[in-house]
Coordinates of C-alpha atoms and ligand atoms in Angstrom, one line a residue:
M260 CA 16.0 34.2 -6.4
A261 CA 17.7 30.7 -7.0
D262 CA 16.8 28.8 -9.9
R263 CA 14.5 25.8 -9.2
V264 CA 15.6 22.5 -9.8
Y265 CA 12.7 19.8 -10.4
V266 CA 13.0 16.5 -8.6
F267 CA 11.6 13.6 -10.6
D268 CA 11.4 10.6 -8.7
T269 CA 11.3 7.1 -10.6
T270 CA 11.6 4.8 -7.6
L271 CA 8.3 3.2 -8.6
R272 CA 9.8 2.8 -12.1
D273 CA 13.2 2.2 -12.8
G274 CA 13.9 1.4 -9.2
E275 CA 10.9 -1.2 -8.9
Q276 CA 12.4 -2.8 -12.0
S277 CA 15.6 -3.8 -9.7
P278 CA 15.7 -7.4 -8.3
G279 CA 14.2 -7.7 -5.3
A280 CA 12.3 -4.3 -5.2
T281 CA 9.3 -5.3 -6.6
M282 CA 6.1 -3.7 -5.0
N283 CA 2.4 -4.9 -5.2
L284 CA -0.2 -2.3 -5.8
D285 CA -0.8 -1.4 -2.1
E286 CA 2.9 -0.9 -1.3
K287 CA 3.2 1.3 -4.2
I288 CA 0.4 3.6 -3.3
R289 CA 1.8 3.8 0.2
M290 CA 5.2 5.1 -1.5
A291 CA 3.6 7.4 -3.5
H292 CA 1.9 9.2 -0.7
Q293 CA 5.4 9.1 0.9
L294 CA 6.9 10.7 -2.0
E295 CA 4.0 13.7 -2.0
A296 CA 5.2 14.1 1.6
L297 CA 8.7 14.2 0.7
G298 CA 7.9 17.3 -2.2
V299 CA 9.1 15.6 -5.1
D300 CA 7.8 17.4 -8.4
I301 CA 7.1 14.2 -10.5
I302 CA 6.5 10.7 -9.9
E303 CA 7.2 8.2 -12.3
A304 CA 4.5 5.4 -11.4
G305 CA 5.4 2.9 -13.9
F306 CA 5.5 1.6 -17.7
P307 CA 2.0 1.0 -18.1
I308 CA 2.3 -1.2 -21.5
A309 CA 4.6 -3.7 -19.6
S310 CA 2.0 -5.6 -18.1
Q311 CA -1.7 -5.3 -16.8
G312 CA -0.3 -5.2 -13.3
D313 CA 1.8 -2.4 -14.3
F314 CA -1.2 -0.6 -16.0
E315 CA -3.8 -0.9 -13.0
A316 CA -0.6 0.3 -10.7
V317 CA -0.1 3.5 -12.5
Q318 CA -3.7 4.3 -12.9
A319 CA -4.4 3.4 -9.0
I320 CA -1.3 5.7 -8.2
A321 CA -2.9 8.5 -10.8
R322 CA -6.2 8.4 -9.0
A323 CA -4.6 8.1 -5.6
V324 CA -2.1 11.4 -5.2
G325 CA -2.9 15.2 -5.3
D326 CA -1.3 18.0 -7.3
V327 CA 2.3 16.1 -7.9
Q328 CA 2.6 15.3 -11.8
V329 CA 2.4 11.2 -12.6
A330 CA 4.7 10.2 -15.2
G331 CA 3.9 6.9 -17.1
L332 CA 6.8 5.8 -19.5
C333 CA 6.3 4.6 -23.1
R334 CA 8.4 3.5 -25.8
A335 CA 8.2 6.0 -28.9
V336 CA 5.5 4.2 -30.6
V337 CA 2.1 4.9 -30.9
K338 CA 0.0 1.8 -29.3
D339 CA 2.4 2.4 -26.0
I340 CA 1.6 6.4 -26.0
D341 CA -2.2 5.5 -26.0
R342 CA -1.8 2.9 -23.4
C343 CA 0.4 5.1 -21.1
W344 CA -2.3 8.0 -21.5
E345 CA -5.1 5.8 -20.6
A346 CA -3.4 4.9 -17.2
I347 CA -2.3 8.2 -16.4
K348 CA -5.3 10.5 -17.7
E349 CA -7.2 10.6 -14.5
A350 CA -4.2 12.0 -12.5
K351 CA -4.5 16.0 -11.6
N352 CA -1.3 16.7 -13.7
P353 CA -0.4 13.7 -15.8
R354 CA 3.0 13.6 -17.8
I355 CA 3.6 11.2 -20.8
H356 CA 7.0 10.4 -20.7
T357 CA 8.6 8.7 -23.9
F358 CA 11.7 7.5 -25.1
L359 CA 13.9 6.3 -27.9
A360 CA 17.5 5.3 -28.0
T361 CA 19.8 7.2 -30.1
S362 CA 23.4 6.5 -29.5
E363 CA 24.9 4.2 -32.6
I364 CA 24.9 0.9 -30.8
H365 CA 21.5 0.9 -29.8
M366 CA 20.0 2.4 -33.1
K367 CA 22.0 -0.2 -34.9
H368 CA 21.8 -3.2 -32.8
K369 CA 18.6 -2.8 -30.7
L370 CA 16.6 -0.8 -33.0
G371 CA 17.7 -1.8 -36.2
K372 CA 17.0 2.0 -37.5
T373 CA 19.0 4.6 -39.3
A374 CA 19.5 8.2 -37.4
D375 CA 16.9 9.9 -39.9
E376 CA 14.2 7.0 -39.1
V377 CA 15.1 7.8 -35.3
R378 CA 14.2 11.3 -36.1
A379 CA 10.8 10.7 -37.7
M380 CA 10.0 8.5 -34.7
V381 CA 10.6 11.1 -32.3
R382 CA 8.8 13.7 -33.8
K383 CA 5.9 11.4 -34.7
A384 CA 6.1 10.2 -30.6
V385 CA 6.1 13.5 -29.1
S386 CA 3.3 14.9 -31.7
H387 CA 1.1 11.8 -30.9
A388 CA 1.6 12.4 -27.2
R389 CA 0.9 16.1 -27.6
Q390 CA -2.5 15.2 -28.7
Y391 CA -3.3 14.1 -25.4
T392 CA -1.3 16.7 -23.1
D393 CA 1.1 19.7 -23.1
N394 CA 3.1 17.9 -20.8
V395 CA 5.3 15.4 -22.5
E396 CA 8.9 14.6 -21.8
F397 CA 11.2 13.1 -24.5
S398 CA 14.1 10.8 -23.2
A399 CA 17.2 10.1 -25.4
E400 CA 18.1 6.6 -24.2
D401 CA 21.9 6.2 -24.0
A402 CA 22.3 9.8 -24.6
S403 CA 25.8 9.7 -23.1
R404 CA 27.1 7.4 -25.5
S405 CA 25.5 9.4 -28.8
D406 CA 27.1 11.7 -30.8
W407 CA 26.7 15.1 -29.6
D408 CA 25.5 16.8 -32.7
F409 CA 22.7 14.0 -33.3
L410 CA 21.7 15.0 -29.7
V411 CA 21.6 18.3 -30.6
D412 CA 19.4 17.3 -33.6
I413 CA 17.1 15.1 -31.7
T414 CA 16.6 18.0 -28.9
Q415 CA 15.5 20.2 -31.3
I416 CA 13.0 17.9 -32.7
A417 CA 11.8 16.8 -29.7
I418 CA 11.1 20.3 -28.3
E419 CA 9.6 21.4 -32.1
A420 CA 7.3 18.4 -31.8
G421 CA 6.1 20.1 -28.5
A422 CA 8.3 18.3 -25.6
C423 CA 8.7 20.6 -22.8
V424 CA 11.4 18.4 -21.0
V425 CA 14.2 16.6 -22.9
N426 CA 15.8 14.0 -20.8
L427 CA 19.5 13.1 -21.7
P428 CA 20.1 9.8 -19.7
D429 CA 23.3 8.0 -18.8
T430 CA 21.8 5.0 -19.2
V431 CA 24.4 2.7 -18.8
G432 CA 26.4 4.6 -16.2
Y433 CA 29.2 5.0 -18.5
A434 CA 29.7 9.1 -17.9
Q435 CA 32.1 10.9 -16.1
P436 CA 31.1 14.0 -14.3
F437 CA 33.7 16.8 -16.5
E438 CA 32.5 14.7 -19.6
Y439 CA 28.6 14.7 -19.0
Y440 CA 29.0 18.3 -18.0
D441 CA 30.5 19.0 -21.2
M442 CA 27.7 17.2 -22.6
I443 CA 25.0 19.0 -21.2
K444 CA 26.4 22.1 -22.0
Y445 CA 26.9 21.4 -25.7
V446 CA 23.4 20.2 -25.9
M447 CA 22.3 23.4 -24.2
D448 CA 24.5 26.0 -26.1
N449 CA 23.5 24.6 -29.5
V450 CA 19.8 23.7 -29.8
K451 CA 18.1 26.7 -31.2
N452 CA 14.8 26.4 -29.5
M453 CA 16.2 25.7 -25.9
D454 CA 14.2 28.5 -24.1
K455 CA 11.0 26.4 -24.7
A456 CA 12.1 23.4 -22.7
M457 CA 14.1 22.0 -20.0
I458 CA 17.0 19.7 -19.7
S459 CA 16.7 16.7 -17.4
V460 CA 19.2 14.2 -16.6
H461 CA 18.8 10.5 -15.4
C462 CA 21.8 8.6 -14.5
H463 CA 22.9 5.1 -13.5
N464 CA 25.4 4.0 -10.8
D465 CA 27.3 1.4 -12.8
L466 CA 30.7 3.0 -12.3
G467 CA 29.6 4.8 -8.8
S468 CA 29.0 8.3 -10.6
A469 CA 25.4 8.7 -10.9
V470 CA 25.2 11.5 -7.8
A471 CA 28.0 13.5 -9.0
N472 CA 27.0 13.2 -12.7
S473 CA 23.7 14.8 -11.6
L474 CA 25.2 17.2 -9.9
A475 CA 27.7 18.0 -12.7
A476 CA 24.7 18.2 -15.2
I477 CA 22.7 20.8 -12.6
R478 CA 26.1 22.9 -12.6
A479 CA 25.8 22.8 -16.7
G480 CA 22.3 24.1 -16.7
A481 CA 20.1 20.8 -16.1
R482 CA 17.0 21.6 -14.2
Q483 CA 15.4 18.4 -13.6
V484 CA 17.0 15.3 -12.0
E485 CA 15.7 11.9 -12.0
C486 CA 16.4 9.7 -8.9
T487 CA 15.4 7.4 -6.8
V488 CA 14.9 6.9 -2.9
L489 CA 18.0 4.8 -1.8
G490 CA 19.1 5.1 -5.1
I491 CA 17.5 1.7 -6.1
G492 CA 17.3 0.9 -9.8
E493 CA 18.4 -1.2 -12.9
R494 CA 22.0 -3.0 -12.1
A495 CA 23.8 -1.0 -10.0
G496 CA 20.7 1.7 -9.2
N497 CA 20.3 5.2 -10.0
A498 CA 21.4 8.3 -8.5
A499 CA 20.0 8.6 -4.8
L500 CA 17.5 10.9 -4.4
E501 CA 18.7 11.9 -0.4
D502 CA 22.5 12.2 -1.8
L503 CA 21.3 14.7 -4.5
V504 CA 19.2 16.7 -2.5
M505 CA 21.3 17.1 0.5
A506 CA 24.3 18.2 -1.6
L507 CA 22.5 20.7 -3.3
N508 CA 21.4 22.0 0.1
T509 CA 24.6 21.8 2.0
R510 CA 26.6 23.1 -0.7
H511 CA 23.8 25.6 -1.5
E512 CA 26.6 28.4 -2.4
M513 CA 28.0 26.3 -5.3
Y514 CA 24.8 25.2 -6.9
G515 CA 22.6 28.1 -6.2
V516 CA 19.5 26.3 -6.7
E517 CA 16.3 25.2 -4.9
T518 CA 14.1 21.9 -4.9
G519 CA 10.7 21.7 -3.5
I520 CA 12.0 18.7 -1.3
N521 CA 11.1 18.6 2.5
T522 CA 14.5 17.5 3.8
E523 CA 13.0 16.3 7.1
Q524 CA 11.2 13.5 5.2
L525 CA 14.2 12.3 3.6
F526 CA 14.9 9.8 6.3
P527 CA 11.2 8.6 6.7
S528 CA 11.0 7.9 3.0
C529 CA 14.3 5.9 3.0
R530 CA 13.1 3.9 6.0
R531 CA 9.7 3.5 4.3
L532 CA 11.2 2.0 1.2
S533 CA 13.5 0.1 3.0
Q534 CA 10.5 -1.7 5.2
I535 CA 8.3 -2.3 2.2
I536 CA 11.1 -3.8 0.3
G537 CA 12.6 -5.8 2.8
M538 CA 16.2 -4.0 1.8
P539 CA 18.1 -3.1 4.8
I540 CA 19.9 0.5 4.5
P541 CA 23.7 -0.1 4.5
P542 CA 25.0 1.6 7.6
N543 CA 27.6 3.4 5.7
K544 CA 25.2 4.7 3.1
A545 CA 25.6 8.4 2.8
I546 CA 23.0 10.7 4.8
V547 CA 20.7 8.0 6.0
G548 CA 22.9 4.9 6.9
A549 CA 23.1 4.1 10.6
N550 CA 26.9 5.5 10.9
A551 CA 26.2 8.5 8.8
F552 CA 26.4 10.6 11.9
A553 CA 28.1 8.3 14.2
H554 CA 31.5 9.9 15.2
E555 CA 33.9 6.6 16.3
S556 CA 37.1 7.7 16.5
G557 CA 38.5 9.7 19.7
V558 CA 40.0 12.7 17.7
H559 CA 36.6 13.2 15.8
Q560 CA 34.6 12.8 19.1
D561 CA 36.7 15.2 20.9
G562 CA 36.1 17.7 17.8
V563 CA 32.4 17.4 17.7
I564 CA 32.1 17.8 21.7
K565 CA 34.1 21.0 21.5
N566 CA 32.0 22.1 18.3
R567 CA 29.8 19.9 16.5
L568 CA 30.8 21.8 13.0
T569 CA 34.3 20.3 13.3
Y570 CA 33.1 17.2 11.6
E571 CA 29.5 17.3 11.1
I572 CA 28.4 19.3 7.9
M573 CA 24.6 18.6 8.3
T574 CA 22.4 17.4 11.2
P575 CA 20.6 14.4 11.7
A576 CA 17.3 16.6 12.4
S577 CA 17.6 18.2 9.2
I578 CA 16.8 14.8 7.2
G579 CA 14.1 13.9 9.7
R580 CA 16.4 11.7 11.9
L581 CA 15.2 12.2 15.4
S582 CA 17.3 10.8 18.4
N583 CA 14.2 10.5 20.7
D584 CA 12.4 8.0 18.9
I585 CA 12.0 5.4 21.8
V586 CA 7.9 5.8 21.7
I587 CA 5.7 3.3 22.9
G588 CA 5.9 1.2 25.8
K589 CA 3.7 -1.1 27.9
H590 CA 1.7 1.6 29.3
S591 CA 0.9 3.7 26.2
G592 CA -2.4 4.1 25.1
S593 CA -3.9 3.8 22.0
H594 CA -4.0 7.4 21.6
A595 CA -0.1 7.3 21.7
V596 CA 0.0 4.6 19.0
R597 CA -2.2 6.5 16.7
K598 CA -0.2 9.7 17.1
K599 CA 3.0 7.8 16.5
A600 CA 1.3 6.2 13.3
E601 CA 0.7 9.7 12.2
E602 CA 4.2 11.0 12.7
L603 CA 5.2 8.2 10.7
G604 CA 2.7 9.2 7.8
Y605 CA 0.1 6.6 8.3
I606 CA -3.4 7.8 8.6
L607 CA -4.9 4.7 10.2
S608 CA -9.0 4.0 10.8
E609 CA -9.9 3.0 14.1
D610 CA -10.0 -0.7 13.2
Q611 CA -6.4 -0.3 11.8
V612 CA -5.2 1.6 15.3
A613 CA -7.0 -1.2 17.1
T614 CA -5.0 -4.0 15.2
L615 CA -1.7 -1.8 15.6
F616 CA -2.5 -1.0 19.3
K617 CA -2.6 -5.0 19.9
A618 CA 0.4 -5.6 17.8
V619 CA 2.4 -3.1 19.6
K620 CA 1.5 -4.2 23.1
D621 CA 2.3 -7.8 22.2
L622 CA 6.0 -6.7 21.2
A623 CA 6.2 -4.5 24.2
D624 CA 5.6 -7.6 26.3
K625 CA 8.5 -9.1 24.7
K626 CA 10.9 -6.4 24.0
E627 CA 12.1 -3.6 26.2
Q628 CA 12.3 -0.9 23.9
V629 CA 10.0 -0.1 20.7
Y630 CA 11.3 2.0 18.3
D631 CA 9.7 3.8 15.0
E632 CA 11.1 1.0 12.8
D633 CA 9.5 -1.3 15.2
V634 CA 5.9 0.8 15.0
E635 CA 6.5 1.1 10.7
A636 CA 7.4 -2.6 10.7
L637 CA 4.2 -3.7 12.7
I638 CA 2.1 -1.5 10.4
L639 CA 3.3 -3.2 7.3
E640 CA 3.1 -6.5 9.0
N641 CA -0.6 -6.4 10.5
V642 CA -2.3 -3.4 9.1
Y643 CA -1.4 -3.7 5.5
R644 CA -0.6 -7.2 4.8
R645 CA -2.9 -8.6 2.5
R646 CA -4.7 -11.7 3.3
D647 CA -2.6 -14.5 1.6
R648 CA -4.4 -17.6 0.1
F649 CA -2.4 -19.8 2.2
R650 CA -1.4 -18.9 5.4
L651 CA 0.9 -20.4 8.4
V652 CA -1.1 -21.7 11.2
D653 CA 1.4 -23.4 13.6
M654 CA 4.9 -24.6 13.3
S655 CA 7.4 -26.4 15.6
V656 CA 11.1 -26.6 14.5
F657 CA 14.0 -28.8 16.1
S658 CA 17.5 -27.6 15.5
G659 CA 20.0 -29.6 16.9
T660 CA 23.9 -30.8 16.4
G661 CA 23.4 -34.2 17.6
N662 CA 22.4 -37.1 15.7
V663 CA 19.0 -36.1 14.9
P664 CA 18.9 -33.9 11.8
P665 CA 17.1 -30.4 12.1
H666 CA 13.4 -30.6 11.4
A667 CA 10.0 -28.9 11.2
A668 CA 6.7 -29.7 11.6
T669 CA 4.3 -27.4 9.9
V670 CA 0.5 -26.8 9.7
M671 CA -0.7 -24.4 6.9
E672 CA -4.5 -23.4 5.8
F673 CA -5.4 -22.8 2.1
G674 CA -8.5 -20.9 0.5
R675 CA -9.3 -17.4 -0.2
E676 CA -11.4 -15.1 2.0
G677 CA -15.1 -16.5 2.1
E678 CA -13.9 -19.8 0.8
D679 CA -13.8 -23.2 2.6
V680 CA -10.4 -23.6 4.2
E681 CA -8.4 -26.4 4.0
I682 CA -5.7 -27.9 6.7
R683 CA -3.0 -29.3 5.2
R684 CA 0.4 -30.5 8.0
T685 CA 3.7 -32.3 7.5
S686 CA 7.0 -32.4 8.9
E687 CA 10.6 -32.4 7.0
F688 CA 14.2 -32.9 7.9
G689 CA 16.7 -30.2 6.3
E690 CA 20.2 -29.2 6.4
G691 CA 19.5 -26.4 9.1
S692 CA 16.0 -25.3 10.6
I693 CA 15.4 -22.9 8.0
D694 CA 15.9 -25.4 5.1
A695 CA 13.7 -27.9 7.2
V696 CA 10.8 -24.9 7.6
F697 CA 11.2 -24.1 3.9
K698 CA 10.8 -27.8 2.7
S699 CA 8.0 -28.3 4.8
I700 CA 6.2 -25.5 3.4
Y701 CA 7.3 -26.3 -0.3
S702 CA 5.8 -29.6 0.3
L703 CA 2.5 -28.4 1.6
V704 CA 2.2 -25.5 -1.3
R705 CA 3.1 -28.3 -3.7
V706 CA 6.0 -26.4 -5.3
T707 CA 9.7 -26.5 -5.1
P708 CA 11.0 -23.0 -6.0
K709 CA 14.6 -22.1 -6.5
L710 CA 15.5 -20.2 -3.5
E711 CA 17.6 -17.2 -5.5
S712 CA 18.5 -15.0 -2.5
Y713 CA 17.6 -15.0 1.6
S714 CA 18.4 -12.3 3.7
V715 CA 17.8 -11.4 7.5
N716 CA 18.4 -8.2 9.3
A717 CA 17.5 -7.0 12.5
V718 CA 14.9 -4.0 12.4
T719 CA 16.5 -2.1 15.2
E720 CA 19.5 -3.0 17.8
G721 CA 19.4 -5.6 20.3
S722 CA 19.0 -9.5 20.7
D723 CA 15.2 -8.8 21.2
A724 CA 15.1 -6.8 17.7
L725 CA 12.6 -7.9 15.3
A726 CA 14.0 -10.0 12.3
G727 CA 13.1 -8.9 9.1
V728 CA 13.5 -11.5 6.5
S729 CA 13.4 -11.1 2.6
V730 CA 13.4 -14.2 0.3
R731 CA 13.4 -14.1 -3.5
I732 CA 12.2 -17.5 -5.4
E733 CA 11.9 -18.6 -9.1
D734 CA 9.9 -21.4 -10.5
N735 CA 9.4 -21.7 -14.2
G736 CA 11.0 -18.7 -15.2
V737 CA 8.5 -16.5 -12.9
K738 CA 10.0 -14.4 -10.0
A739 CA 8.5 -13.3 -6.7
V740 CA 10.0 -11.9 -3.4
G741 CA 8.3 -12.4 -0.1
R742 CA 8.9 -10.3 3.0
A743 CA 8.1 -10.7 6.9
N744 CA 9.1 -9.2 10.2
D745 CA 8.9 -11.2 13.3
G746 CA 10.5 -11.5 16.9
D747 CA 11.3 -15.1 16.1
V748 CA 13.6 -15.3 13.0
V749 CA 12.6 -18.7 12.0
R750 CA 9.0 -17.7 12.3
A751 CA 9.6 -14.5 10.1
S752 CA 11.7 -16.9 7.7
A753 CA 8.7 -19.0 7.3
L754 CA 6.1 -16.2 6.7
A755 CA 8.5 -14.7 4.2
M756 CA 8.8 -17.5 2.2
I757 CA 4.7 -18.1 2.4
N758 CA 4.3 -14.5 1.4
A759 CA 6.7 -15.0 -1.4
L760 CA 4.9 -18.2 -2.4
N761 CA 1.5 -16.5 -2.4
R762 CA 3.1 -13.7 -4.6
L763 CA 4.3 -16.4 -6.9
E764 CA 1.3 -17.7 -7.4
K765 CA -0.1 -14.4 -8.2
A766 CA 2.4 -13.5 -10.8
K767 CA 2.0 -16.9 -12.5
E768 CA -1.9 -16.0 -12.9
E769 CA -0.9 -12.7 -14.1
K770 CA 1.4 -14.5 -16.7
Ligands
LIG843 O1 18.1 4.8 -18.0 C1 17.1 5.3 -19.2 O2 17.6 5.6 -20.1 C2 16.0 5.1 -18.7 C3 15.0 5.9 -19.7 C4 14.1 5.1 -20.0 C5 14.6 7.3 -19.1 O3 15.6 4.7 -17.7
LIG844 ZN1 17.1 4.3 -16.2

């Protein structure tokens, strides 16, 4: 029987910390359900002490999911651990994940602590967490730049205090695979009570080695791997879950381990995350990029026609990428729409199906083929989008190359559900039509944020594809992202900006 490797997904914590990947509560819950369907063993739901919003999100995820373990992150201090427990305690299988840095540079410059003080803090933190649950993980932050004998000591102390998992992260993405292998092996060979706990790894991708390092660590004996869908995460990101799992499966003879992942949910999970955070999957992304299974050169095509195995090491179907995903046309009934939503992992109420059905019909009138990606975008846009406090009513945009500069006339309504609605209208000139639209919106909302990023991508192929727009804005140190999909790129841009401004207002209130 092959060994089991536990997949600890941190998309909703380390992933969500990355610029542009912020999710609201509903989005986090939808992603958590998808992670359950994917079969991850542990969902790290967030960092409860970070803010009230984080606390509520972790608590809501803990209540929403089933048997999957739900971890909350906390620093190795009593008040963080207490707050973490408060957030996760209603999960069926809660886990406290506490961490403290162990490298010389972090201990001296960040913590201002001696090695002995760090030893004492680890013992105290893990013992304190153990009062709440047996399921306690300790992470030695910046382990890959720590002294190996000190790591042995710390691991031993954490296990003595009751940790069932000790994580040795490559926090800054500095390690190289052979070196990380040696480090994990050294710790495992020298910790006296190693039989009482599992070693975990958590690798960042600053030098592009996160997946390779994680695989090397598994070869060395680590049995928990921390990763994120699409590799999102701090700076250059974390190890990509889909890459790791497919490497372990495709090269099973080399690793000899199993995971609990349902690989057919890999592509749907990546697609869902990409839709939620408005970050397109790069075409050359391993496993799930649009080109990952496309054979372009004549020699390759010829080989694949003769025998797929000449150039194909795994099948698109094995990651849940189906080729027959043109689903809905003008003549499809609401039953087919409900079924497609279910196939995509969305269980909808009668009202939600009716809303989606109308949106699909409207799109099918304008667009020749409606793909899975379209249906998912429509679900997010029409079924799940929260009612914003300020909304677009109408707009008219002029874009010319002559003497009249581009301009936009915009009408918006303001007011929460149940409140009186105020209508405001204005028109503005701009450098281009999007600039004019944004300026008119700023003037109506009475805020002029800095536009940090703006991106458009086509949700599917063809000039009639839905446009997915993401914007990131900043005002007085508060940041927000907004996203929208629409058949018209200018309208999608307006909706994304209005979404960002609504989120900005909420973030300011929370602050
Ligand atoms: O990168 C890191 O070290 C972390 C820890 C908190 C596990 O994210
Ligand atoms: Zn990390």
